[in-house]
Amino acid sequence: MSVLIYTDSSNGALTKNAFEAANYGGQLAKAAGTDAIAIVAGSASGLEELGNYGISKVLHVADTELDNFDPQKIAHVVAAAVTETGADTIVFTHDYSGKSVAPRLSAKLDAGLVTGAIALPNGNVVKKAVFSGKAFAEIEITTATKIISVLPNSLDKVETGGSAEVVAFSTEIPSTGITVKEIKKESTELSLTEADIVVSAGRGLKGPENWGIVEDLAKELGAATACSRPVSDIGWRPHHEHVGQTGIAIRPNLYIAAGISGAIQHLAGVNGSKVIVVINTDSEAPFFKAADYGIVGDAFEVLPKMLEAIKQLKA
Amino acid sequence: MKILVCISKAPDTTAKIAFTDGDTKFDEEGVQFIVNPYDEWYALVRGLELKEANGGSVTVLNVGAADSDPIIRKALAIGADNAVRIDAETTDALYVAKQISNYAKEQGFDIILAGKETIDYNGSQIAGMVSELLDSPYISLASKLDMNGNIATIEREIEGGVEIIEVNTPFVLSAAKGMAEPRIPNMRGIMAARSKPLTVVPSSEATAATSIKGFTLPPEKSGCKYVDTAEELVALLHNEAKAI
Ligand SMILES: Cc1cc2nc3c(=O)[nH]c(=O)nc-3n(C[C@H](O)[C@H](O)[C@H](O)COP(=O)(O)OP(=O)(O)OC[C@H]3O[C@@H](n4cnc5c(N)ncnc54)[C@H](O)[C@@H]3O)c2cc1C
Ligand SMILES: Nc1ncnc2c1ncn2[C@@H]1O[C@H](COP(=O)(O)O)[C@@H](O)[C@H]1O
């Protein structure tokens, strides 16, 4: 019995979300009095650092054939690691990698899966947000082997100190039908799901030429930028910035929304945020009901003033 | 080209979320059900476009009870050629995935399309499970799909960017925004849907791997603290919320 954690390294290094999974698995193993073992597929370095989150051992399959993320191959590798370690719980992050691999592994091992966990399990019962954040469900995994994928930013980090032992692991890698042709990364931008702070704007900004004040504030805060759906539909902002029920769901520490009315479909993607700030000229905007802090005012005045105030705070 | 589109029934995006039976069941009272948006807007419409360009057929498949029939008819009205409903209660993703794969195995589809997740349980599970059960490649969160003969070129979202991949049929794909533009059924489509075949097949033997114990609603926000100036706001975010 042990906990096996898939820590994604599809960038050639562990992602921020890999540490989310390690943190969850590390705490889970500690509570169960067992070991937390990580599995890494493909070229990656700095793996000892996982020890800081309670991981005692890292199985590293350093096969370059795994450098291009292929869920079919990775599910196979993780399944081999399950056999090797005798793990009865497998942890993923509920991000692009976990969403592709965890369901495959679930079917491969005939093991129950709960995706998007927001807390450590209570026995076999895992809590997750459902109905796009409008409710929570407690779901019991009824199989002996359990798979859980954790929603990023859900669990406070517990740093244990220490360094993990990295051991080479090999397994036969099946050939699959997928060929990766090209990877396009907007590497300068902070990824939206990983950001601690998100500055977002909607139709209230009136046009794409006005986004400078949003970007400037985001830059100063080390934040990612997001937008409402109509804004990406009309092409003012790229599609990957669209948050909400039909876009990306995020749960940053701080979500600042300017010129967004707060329609239920928008809220569905952001209501897991810890602190919500709303700036809107209309005091009746529904978003204020979901906000922690609000300014009834003009985004064109408030955002630049916030920027100034933050610069002063830092000075 | 034989295309299968998996569709699920979901509560309308504005539906009131409440529970019954000691908070163990979703309260369907007064709730309007729709085709899950990702399934309808992206998976189904792209499937239809591919059929229109390359020939073949689009079958929609739902695992569910008779109360799914209205959303299945909607998919037929948008343009699917025929529909299958596997008659079953759906409580667990692995169970549903086994129903879908057991059916698909016999039919030999070239492409199986699903949505990236359902907007009720937000699972993002079923398509991946089906791919494993069929031993097929799986491309999750695809935002573009083009076919050239039996070779697909697909763009999928990855952390901080996109990946462009090539894969031969058969494969399983989950559709995200960008794949297609929503279509609204016209009168002719709605009329034609009435006479298109909707076959109900019995469920196959399978066990569930999870069960829902109960639901809770999130705590109400304690209320919005209104401030007058940006300076005040920044000070509160720093000192009180400790968010910056
Ligand atoms: C099935 C479905 C799914 C959907 N999914 C999503 C989704 O995922 N994400 C999403 O965002 N939407 C989604 N929508 C759309 C959603 O219902 C709203 O239409 C949308 O969120 C509104 O965007 P908005 O707030 O930017 O624009 P508007 O509703 O037009 O609001 C603009 C706001 O800006 C304010 N404003 C104007 N000028 C200023 C100013 N100078 N300073 C400050 N404030 C100002 C106005 O008071 C207003 O409140 C979905 C809709 C449907 C039907
Ligand atoms: N009961 C069902 N019948 C048919 N397809 C389904 C069903 N439930 C989910 N799906 C498909 O699987 C996708 C992902 O669902 P989920 O994994 O539950 O989030 C959906 O977008 C549908 O395409």
PDB file of C-alpha atoms in Angstrom, chain A residues 31-241:
ATOM      1  CA  ALA A  31      -2.443  10.769   6.999  1.00  0.00           C
ATOM      2  CA  ALA A  32      -2.612   7.109   5.941  1.00  0.00           C
ATOM      3  CA  GLY A  33       0.798   6.320   7.429  1.00  0.00           C
ATOM      4  CA  THR A  34       2.197   5.168   4.095  1.00  0.00           C
ATOM      5  CA  ASP A  35       4.712   6.270   1.437  1.00  0.00           C
ATOM      6  CA  ALA A  36       4.213   8.861  -1.261  1.00  0.00           C
ATOM      7  CA  ILE A  37       5.953   7.881  -4.486  1.00  0.00           C
ATOM      8  CA  ALA A  38       6.016  10.024  -7.621  1.00  0.00           C
ATOM      9  CA  ILE A  39       6.159   8.864 -11.226  1.00  0.00           C
ATOM     10  CA  VAL A  40       7.701  11.104 -13.884  1.00  0.00           C
ATOM     11  CA  ALA A  41       7.572  10.303 -17.603  1.00  0.00           C
ATOM     12  CA  GLY A  42      10.080  11.804 -20.023  1.00  0.00           C
ATOM     13  CA  SER A  43      13.143  14.015 -19.728  1.00  0.00           C
ATOM     14  CA  ALA A  44      13.080  16.199 -16.631  1.00  0.00           C
ATOM     15  CA  SER A  45      15.439  17.456 -13.971  1.00  0.00           C
ATOM     16  CA  GLY A  46      15.125  18.831 -10.453  1.00  0.00           C
ATOM     17  CA  LEU A  47      12.987  15.897  -9.382  1.00  0.00           C
ATOM     18  CA  GLU A  48      14.541  15.734  -5.870  1.00  0.00           C
ATOM     19  CA  GLU A  49      12.559  18.890  -5.078  1.00  0.00           C
ATOM     20  CA  LEU A  50       9.415  16.782  -4.809  1.00  0.00           C
ATOM     21  CA  GLY A  51      10.825  15.698  -1.440  1.00  0.00           C
ATOM     22  CA  ASN A  52       9.818  19.083  -0.109  1.00  0.00           C
ATOM     23  CA  TYR A  53       6.176  17.973  -0.382  1.00  0.00           C
ATOM     24  CA  GLY A  54       6.462  14.637   1.370  1.00  0.00           C
ATOM     25  CA  ILE A  55       7.485  12.519  -1.618  1.00  0.00           C
ATOM     26  CA  SER A  56      10.045   9.941  -0.516  1.00  0.00           C
ATOM     27  CA  LYS A  57      10.845   8.371  -3.865  1.00  0.00           C
ATOM     28  CA  VAL A  58      10.547   9.342  -7.528  1.00  0.00           C
ATOM     29  CA  LEU A  59      10.315   6.722 -10.265  1.00  0.00           C
ATOM     30  CA  HIS A  60      11.727   8.354 -13.375  1.00  0.00           C
ATOM     31  CA  VAL A  61      11.148   6.886 -16.819  1.00  0.00           C
ATOM     32  CA  ALA A  62      13.639   9.076 -18.663  1.00  0.00           C
ATOM     33  CA  ASP A  63      12.689   7.761 -22.082  1.00  0.00           C
ATOM     34  CA  THR A  64      12.709  10.553 -24.708  1.00  0.00           C
ATOM     35  CA  GLU A  65       9.886   8.741 -26.442  1.00  0.00           C
ATOM     36  CA  LEU A  66       7.700  10.126 -23.662  1.00  0.00           C
ATOM     37  CA  ASP A  67       8.761  13.744 -24.181  1.00  0.00           C
ATOM     38  CA  ASN A  68       5.805  14.383 -26.413  1.00  0.00           C
ATOM     39  CA  PHE A  69       2.831  14.020 -24.144  1.00  0.00           C
ATOM     40  CA  ASP A  70       0.751  11.028 -25.275  1.00  0.00           C
ATOM     41  CA  PRO A  71      -1.911   9.986 -22.751  1.00  0.00           C
ATOM     42  CA  GLN A  72      -2.014   6.419 -24.028  1.00  0.00           C
ATOM     43  CA  LYS A  73       1.691   5.931 -23.346  1.00  0.00           C
ATOM     44  CA  ILE A  74       1.622   7.731 -20.050  1.00  0.00           C
ATOM     45  CA  ALA A  75      -1.351   5.737 -18.770  1.00  0.00           C
ATOM     46  CA  HIS A  76       0.655   2.646 -19.601  1.00  0.00           C
ATOM     47  CA  VAL A  77       3.710   3.906 -17.709  1.00  0.00           C
ATOM     48  CA  VAL A  78       1.651   4.908 -14.664  1.00  0.00           C
ATOM     49  CA  ALA A  79      -0.051   1.490 -14.661  1.00  0.00           C
ATOM     50  CA  ALA A  80       3.373  -0.185 -14.652  1.00  0.00           C
ATOM     51  CA  ALA A  81       4.372   1.989 -11.700  1.00  0.00           C
ATOM     52  CA  VAL A  82       1.192   0.960  -9.878  1.00  0.00           C
ATOM     53  CA  THR A  83       2.225  -2.672 -10.273  1.00  0.00           C
ATOM     54  CA  GLU A  84       5.793  -1.879  -9.206  1.00  0.00           C
ATOM     55  CA  THR A  85       4.780   0.016  -6.048  1.00  0.00           C
ATOM     56  CA  GLY A  86       1.572  -1.795  -5.148  1.00  0.00           C
ATOM     57  CA  ALA A  87      -0.063   1.613  -4.803  1.00  0.00           C
ATOM     58  CA  ASP A  88      -3.751   1.611  -3.944  1.00  0.00           C
ATOM     59  CA  THR A  89      -4.259   5.338  -4.488  1.00  0.00           C
ATOM     60  CA  ILE A  90      -3.098   7.268  -7.542  1.00  0.00           C
ATOM     61  CA  VAL A  91      -3.102  11.065  -7.620  1.00  0.00           C
ATOM     62  CA  PHE A  92      -3.183  13.424 -10.626  1.00  0.00           C
ATOM     63  CA  THR A  93      -3.719  17.145 -11.060  1.00  0.00           C
ATOM     64  CA  HIS A  94      -7.012  18.051 -12.720  1.00  0.00           C
ATOM     65  CA  ASP A  95      -5.310  19.964 -15.520  1.00  0.00           C
ATOM     66  CA  TYR A  96      -4.615  19.291 -19.202  1.00  0.00           C
ATOM     67  CA  SER A  97      -2.404  16.318 -18.384  1.00  0.00           C
ATOM     68  CA  GLY A  98      -4.542  14.759 -15.646  1.00  0.00           C
ATOM     69  CA  LYS A  99      -7.719  15.137 -17.699  1.00  0.00           C
ATOM     70  CA  SER A 100      -6.143  13.049 -20.450  1.00  0.00           C
ATOM     71  CA  VAL A 101      -4.416  10.349 -18.439  1.00  0.00           C
ATOM     72  CA  ALA A 102      -6.503   9.738 -15.295  1.00  0.00           C
ATOM     73  CA  PRO A 103      -9.641   8.497 -17.124  1.00  0.00           C
ATOM     74  CA  ARG A 104      -7.531   6.118 -19.234  1.00  0.00           C
ATOM     75  CA  LEU A 105      -5.889   4.715 -16.133  1.00  0.00           C
ATOM     76  CA  SER A 106      -9.278   4.368 -14.449  1.00  0.00           C
ATOM     77  CA  ALA A 107     -10.556   2.213 -17.297  1.00  0.00           C
ATOM     78  CA  LYS A 108      -7.269   0.291 -17.528  1.00  0.00           C
ATOM     79  CA  LEU A 109      -7.263  -0.651 -13.834  1.00  0.00           C
ATOM     80  CA  ASP A 110     -11.041  -0.739 -13.444  1.00  0.00           C
ATOM     81  CA  ALA A 111     -10.505   1.715 -10.588  1.00  0.00           C
ATOM     82  CA  GLY A 112     -12.933   4.412  -9.479  1.00  0.00           C
ATOM     83  CA  LEU A 113     -11.942   7.982 -10.325  1.00  0.00           C
ATOM     84  CA  VAL A 114     -13.004  11.302  -8.849  1.00  0.00           C
ATOM     85  CA  THR A 115     -11.805  14.327 -10.818  1.00  0.00           C
ATOM     86  CA  GLY A 116     -11.370  17.833  -9.459  1.00  0.00           C
ATOM     87  CA  ALA A 117     -11.047  16.975  -5.746  1.00  0.00           C
ATOM     88  CA  ILE A 118     -10.954  20.099  -3.566  1.00  0.00           C
ATOM     89  CA  ALA A 119      -9.974  18.471  -0.265  1.00  0.00           C
ATOM     90  CA  LEU A 120      -8.197  15.406   1.067  1.00  0.00           C
ATOM     91  CA  PRO A 121     -10.474  12.356   1.036  1.00  0.00           C
ATOM     92  CA  ASN A 122     -12.426  11.340   4.087  1.00  0.00           C
ATOM     93  CA  GLY A 123     -11.889   7.580   4.011  1.00  0.00           C
ATOM     94  CA  ASN A 124     -12.984   6.669   0.493  1.00  0.00           C
ATOM     95  CA  VAL A 125     -15.149   9.756   0.088  1.00  0.00           C
ATOM     96  CA  VAL A 126     -13.850  12.625  -2.037  1.00  0.00           C
ATOM     97  CA  LYS A 127     -15.301  16.132  -2.183  1.00  0.00           C
ATOM     98  CA  LYS A 128     -15.496  17.999  -5.479  1.00  0.00           C
ATOM     99  CA  ALA A 129     -17.305  20.975  -6.945  1.00  0.00           C
ATOM    100  CA  VAL A 130     -20.203  20.132  -9.256  1.00  0.00           C
ATOM    101  CA  PHE A 131     -22.727  22.115 -11.308  1.00  0.00           C
ATOM    102  CA  SER A 132     -19.866  24.415 -12.321  1.00  0.00           C
ATOM    103  CA  GLY A 133     -19.102  25.451  -8.766  1.00  0.00           C
ATOM    104  CA  LYS A 134     -22.712  25.964  -7.718  1.00  0.00           C
ATOM    105  CA  ALA A 135     -22.601  22.950  -5.366  1.00  0.00           C
ATOM    106  CA  PHE A 136     -20.301  20.287  -3.925  1.00  0.00           C
ATOM    107  CA  ALA A 137     -20.663  16.530  -4.074  1.00  0.00           C
ATOM    108  CA  GLU A 138     -19.230  13.880  -1.781  1.00  0.00           C
ATOM    109  CA  ILE A 139     -18.387  10.894  -3.946  1.00  0.00           C
ATOM    110  CA  GLU A 140     -17.398   7.492  -2.637  1.00  0.00           C
ATOM    111  CA  ILE A 141     -14.929   5.387  -4.572  1.00  0.00           C
ATOM    112  CA  THR A 142     -16.100   1.813  -4.192  1.00  0.00           C
ATOM    113  CA  THR A 143     -13.179  -0.023  -5.813  1.00  0.00           C
ATOM    114  CA  ALA A 144     -10.042  -1.191  -3.966  1.00  0.00           C
ATOM    115  CA  THR A 145      -7.780   0.969  -6.145  1.00  0.00           C
ATOM    116  CA  LYS A 146      -8.685   4.652  -6.125  1.00  0.00           C
ATOM    117  CA  ILE A 147      -7.760   7.462  -8.466  1.00  0.00           C
ATOM    118  CA  ILE A 148      -8.126  11.096  -7.476  1.00  0.00           C
ATOM    119  CA  SER A 149      -7.277  14.206  -9.481  1.00  0.00           C
ATOM    120  CA  VAL A 150      -6.905  17.373  -7.462  1.00  0.00           C
ATOM    121  CA  LEU A 151      -8.086  20.783  -8.599  1.00  0.00           C
ATOM    122  CA  PRO A 152      -5.163  23.251  -8.566  1.00  0.00           C
ATOM    123  CA  ASN A 153      -5.130  25.845  -5.745  1.00  0.00           C
ATOM    124  CA  SER A 154      -7.429  23.741  -3.560  1.00  0.00           C
ATOM    125  CA  LEU A 155      -5.165  22.595  -0.775  1.00  0.00           C
ATOM    126  CA  ASP A 156      -2.715  24.721   1.196  1.00  0.00           C
ATOM    127  CA  LYS A 157       0.878  23.725   0.565  1.00  0.00           C
ATOM    128  CA  VAL A 158       2.633  21.899   3.393  1.00  0.00           C
ATOM    129  CA  GLU A 159       6.390  21.992   2.927  1.00  0.00           C
ATOM    130  CA  THR A 160       8.033  19.050   4.621  1.00  0.00           C
ATOM    131  CA  GLY A 161      11.636  19.838   3.702  1.00  0.00           C
ATOM    132  CA  GLY A 162      13.833  17.053   2.447  1.00  0.00           C
ATOM    133  CA  SER A 163      14.815  15.710  -0.883  1.00  0.00           C
ATOM    134  CA  ALA A 164      13.355  12.741  -2.726  1.00  0.00           C
ATOM    135  CA  GLU A 165      15.348   9.749  -3.879  1.00  0.00           C
ATOM    136  CA  VAL A 166      15.199   9.559  -7.674  1.00  0.00           C
ATOM    137  CA  VAL A 167      15.395   6.085  -9.175  1.00  0.00           C
ATOM    138  CA  ALA A 168      15.376   5.108 -12.819  1.00  0.00           C
ATOM    139  CA  PHE A 169      12.365   3.078 -13.820  1.00  0.00           C
ATOM    140  CA  SER A 170      11.750   1.457 -17.142  1.00  0.00           C
ATOM    141  CA  THR A 171       8.851  -0.236 -18.773  1.00  0.00           C
ATOM    142  CA  GLU A 172       7.985  -1.177 -22.284  1.00  0.00           C
ATOM    143  CA  ILE A 173       6.293   1.725 -24.020  1.00  0.00           C
ATOM    144  CA  PRO A 174       3.558   0.784 -26.481  1.00  0.00           C
ATOM    145  CA  SER A 175       3.520   2.383 -29.897  1.00  0.00           C
ATOM    146  CA  THR A 176       0.429   4.480 -30.470  1.00  0.00           C
ATOM    147  CA  GLY A 177      -1.104   6.304 -33.378  1.00  0.00           C
ATOM    148  CA  ILE A 178      -0.449   9.864 -32.283  1.00  0.00           C
ATOM    149  CA  THR A 179       2.280  12.010 -33.837  1.00  0.00           C
ATOM    150  CA  VAL A 180       2.950  15.399 -32.346  1.00  0.00           C
ATOM    151  CA  LYS A 181       3.645  17.845 -35.164  1.00  0.00           C
ATOM    152  CA  GLU A 182       4.118  21.078 -33.347  1.00  0.00           C
ATOM    153  CA  ILE A 183       3.843  22.655 -29.925  1.00  0.00           C
ATOM    154  CA  LYS A 184       2.999  26.336 -29.730  1.00  0.00           C
ATOM    155  CA  LYS A 185       3.588  27.839 -26.324  1.00  0.00           C
ATOM    156  CA  GLU A 186       2.877  31.356 -25.306  1.00  0.00           C
ATOM    157  CA  SER A 187       5.720  30.971 -22.890  1.00  0.00           C
ATOM    158  CA  THR A 188       5.894  34.628 -21.877  1.00  0.00           C
ATOM    159  CA  GLU A 189       2.371  34.509 -20.543  1.00  0.00           C
ATOM    160  CA  LEU A 190       1.518  33.104 -17.161  1.00  0.00           C
ATOM    161  CA  SER A 191      -0.920  30.243 -17.601  1.00  0.00           C
ATOM    162  CA  LEU A 192      -4.391  31.135 -16.425  1.00  0.00           C
ATOM    163  CA  THR A 193      -5.081  28.035 -14.363  1.00  0.00           C
ATOM    164  CA  GLU A 194      -1.771  28.318 -12.552  1.00  0.00           C
ATOM    165  CA  ALA A 195      -1.966  32.027 -11.714  1.00  0.00           C
ATOM    166  CA  ASP A 196      -2.494  33.162  -8.127  1.00  0.00           C
ATOM    167  CA  ILE A 197      -3.995  36.449  -9.261  1.00  0.00           C
ATOM    168  CA  VAL A 198      -6.171  36.994 -12.320  1.00  0.00           C
ATOM    169  CA  VAL A 199      -7.243  40.364 -13.711  1.00  0.00           C
ATOM    170  CA  SER A 200     -10.258  39.981 -15.949  1.00  0.00           C
ATOM    171  CA  ALA A 201     -12.371  42.331 -17.999  1.00  0.00           C
ATOM    172  CA  GLY A 202     -15.590  42.249 -19.984  1.00  0.00           C
ATOM    173  CA  ARG A 203     -17.617  44.161 -22.476  1.00  0.00           C
ATOM    174  CA  GLY A 204     -17.548  47.173 -20.166  1.00  0.00           C
ATOM    175  CA  LEU A 205     -14.053  47.910 -21.509  1.00  0.00           C
ATOM    176  CA  LYS A 206     -15.677  48.859 -24.841  1.00  0.00           C
ATOM    177  CA  GLY A 207     -12.920  47.710 -27.197  1.00  0.00           C
ATOM    178  CA  PRO A 208      -9.666  45.772 -27.539  1.00  0.00           C
ATOM    179  CA  GLU A 209      -7.640  48.982 -27.712  1.00  0.00           C
ATOM    180  CA  ASN A 210      -8.496  49.624 -24.064  1.00  0.00           C
ATOM    181  CA  TRP A 211      -6.922  46.469 -22.657  1.00  0.00           C
ATOM    182  CA  GLY A 212      -3.659  48.234 -21.812  1.00  0.00           C
ATOM    183  CA  ILE A 213      -4.954  49.198 -18.367  1.00  0.00           C
ATOM    184  CA  VAL A 214      -5.852  45.560 -17.691  1.00  0.00           C
ATOM    185  CA  GLU A 215      -2.483  44.261 -18.870  1.00  0.00           C
ATOM    186  CA  ASP A 216      -0.532  46.900 -16.948  1.00  0.00           C
ATOM    187  CA  LEU A 217      -2.289  46.059 -13.701  1.00  0.00           C
ATOM    188  CA  ALA A 218      -1.817  42.322 -14.312  1.00  0.00           C
ATOM    189  CA  LYS A 219       1.866  42.825 -15.029  1.00  0.00           C
ATOM    190  CA  GLU A 220       2.402  44.778 -11.828  1.00  0.00           C
ATOM    191  CA  LEU A 221       0.630  42.067  -9.818  1.00  0.00           C
ATOM    192  CA  GLY A 222       2.328  39.165 -11.567  1.00  0.00           C
ATOM    193  CA  ALA A 223      -1.171  38.148 -12.620  1.00  0.00           C
ATOM    194  CA  ALA A 224      -2.671  36.431 -15.652  1.00  0.00           C
ATOM    195  CA  THR A 225      -5.350  38.141 -17.739  1.00  0.00           C
ATOM    196  CA  ALA A 226      -8.795  36.732 -18.496  1.00  0.00           C
ATOM    197  CA  CYS A 227     -12.034  37.882 -20.109  1.00  0.00           C
ATOM    198  CA  SER A 228     -15.747  37.173 -20.394  1.00  0.00           C
ATOM    199  CA  ARG A 229     -17.138  35.114 -23.238  1.00  0.00           C
ATOM    200  CA  PRO A 230     -18.529  37.856 -25.494  1.00  0.00           C
ATOM    201  CA  VAL A 231     -15.144  39.545 -25.411  1.00  0.00           C
ATOM    202  CA  SER A 232     -13.401  36.487 -26.843  1.00  0.00           C
ATOM    203  CA  ASP A 233     -16.311  35.733 -29.193  1.00  0.00           C
ATOM    204  CA  ILE A 234     -15.997  39.127 -30.870  1.00  0.00           C
ATOM    205  CA  GLY A 235     -12.253  38.678 -31.046  1.00  0.00           C
ATOM    206  CA  TRP A 236     -11.180  41.423 -28.649  1.00  0.00           C
ATOM    207  CA  ARG A 237      -9.146  38.861 -26.726  1.00  0.00           C
ATOM    208  CA  PRO A 238      -7.801  35.359 -27.526  1.00  0.00           C
ATOM    209  CA  HIS A 239     -10.038  32.367 -26.891  1.00  0.00           C
ATOM    210  CA  HIS A 240      -7.792  30.879 -24.232  1.00  0.00           C
ATOM    211  CA  GLU A 241      -8.555  33.842 -21.957  1.00  0.00           C
TER     212      GLU A 241
END
